[in-house]
XYZ file of C-alpha atoms in Angstrom:
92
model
C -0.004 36.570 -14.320
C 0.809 36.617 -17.856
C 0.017 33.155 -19.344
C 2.782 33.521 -22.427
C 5.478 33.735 -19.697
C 4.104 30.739 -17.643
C 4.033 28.543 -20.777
C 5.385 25.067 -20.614
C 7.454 23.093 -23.622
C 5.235 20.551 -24.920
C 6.937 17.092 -25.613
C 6.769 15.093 -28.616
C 3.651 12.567 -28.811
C 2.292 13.447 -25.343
C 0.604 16.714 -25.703
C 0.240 17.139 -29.919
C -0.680 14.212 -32.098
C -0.376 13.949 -35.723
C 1.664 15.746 -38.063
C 3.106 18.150 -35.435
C 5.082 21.538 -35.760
C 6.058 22.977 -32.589
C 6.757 26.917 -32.253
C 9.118 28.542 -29.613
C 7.795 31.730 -27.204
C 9.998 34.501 -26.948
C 9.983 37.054 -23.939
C 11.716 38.358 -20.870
C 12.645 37.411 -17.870
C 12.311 39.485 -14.925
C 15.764 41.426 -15.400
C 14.424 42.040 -18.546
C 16.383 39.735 -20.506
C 15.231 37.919 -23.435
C 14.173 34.637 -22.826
C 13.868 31.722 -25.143
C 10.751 29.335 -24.563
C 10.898 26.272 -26.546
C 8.274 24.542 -28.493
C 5.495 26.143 -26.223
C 3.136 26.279 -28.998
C 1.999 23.459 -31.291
C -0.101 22.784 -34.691
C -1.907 19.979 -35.818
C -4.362 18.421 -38.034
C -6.477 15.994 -36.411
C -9.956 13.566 -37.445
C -13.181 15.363 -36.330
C -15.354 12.316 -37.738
C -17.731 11.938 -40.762
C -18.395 15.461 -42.553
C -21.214 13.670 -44.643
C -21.803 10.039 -46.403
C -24.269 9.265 -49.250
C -25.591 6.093 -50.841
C -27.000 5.954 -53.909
C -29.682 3.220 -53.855
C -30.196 3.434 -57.359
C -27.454 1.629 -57.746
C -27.607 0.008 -55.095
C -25.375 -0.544 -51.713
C -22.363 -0.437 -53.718
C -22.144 2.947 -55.048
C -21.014 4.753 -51.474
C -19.337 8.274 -50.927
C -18.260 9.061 -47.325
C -16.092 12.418 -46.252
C -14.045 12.659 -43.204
C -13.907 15.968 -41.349
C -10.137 17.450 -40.588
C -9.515 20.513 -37.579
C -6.585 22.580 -37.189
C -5.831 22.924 -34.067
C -3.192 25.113 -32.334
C -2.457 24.363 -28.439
C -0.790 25.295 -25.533
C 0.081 24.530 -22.016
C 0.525 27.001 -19.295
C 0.383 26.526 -15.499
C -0.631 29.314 -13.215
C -0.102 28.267 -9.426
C -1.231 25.376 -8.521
C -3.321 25.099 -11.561
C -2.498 23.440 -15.286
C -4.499 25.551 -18.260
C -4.416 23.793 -22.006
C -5.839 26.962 -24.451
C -7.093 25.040 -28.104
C -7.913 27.347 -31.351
C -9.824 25.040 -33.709
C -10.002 26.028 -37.206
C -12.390 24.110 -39.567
């Protein structure tokens, strides 16, 4: 089918969350024209919860250290058919 040239524009705060850059595709049509696709590919940085967290009772409950974990994450949307793919590459 070729899932690049079935790729949908993702929309603002609906599909990527976050600090958000969107990418255009670029292909042909059937003619063979070049086509334009925009913002069919998006990145983002989102929360993946607590990396680690540490108390040290020696000094007691006060002295606390906690870490969030951050993904990248680059997504897409394609729809083949009847059918509505979303492909995510997480980076860690």
């Amino acid at each position: 089918y070729g899932l690049g040239m079935l790729s949908n524009s993702l929309q603002l705060g609906c599909d990527c969350l976050g600090e958000i850059r969107y990418f255009s595709g670029y292909g042909i049509n059937s003619k063979g024209e070049a086509r334009v696709m925009p913002n069919v590919v998006c990145t983002h940085e989102e929360d993946f919860g607590v990396l680690w967290k540490h108390t040290d009772w020696r000094f007691g409950d006060s002295y606390v250290e906690s870490r969030r974990s951050r993904r990248f994450v680059i997504s897409m949307f394609t729809t083949v058919g009847n059918y509505e793919y979303g492909l995510y590459y997480y980076f860690y």
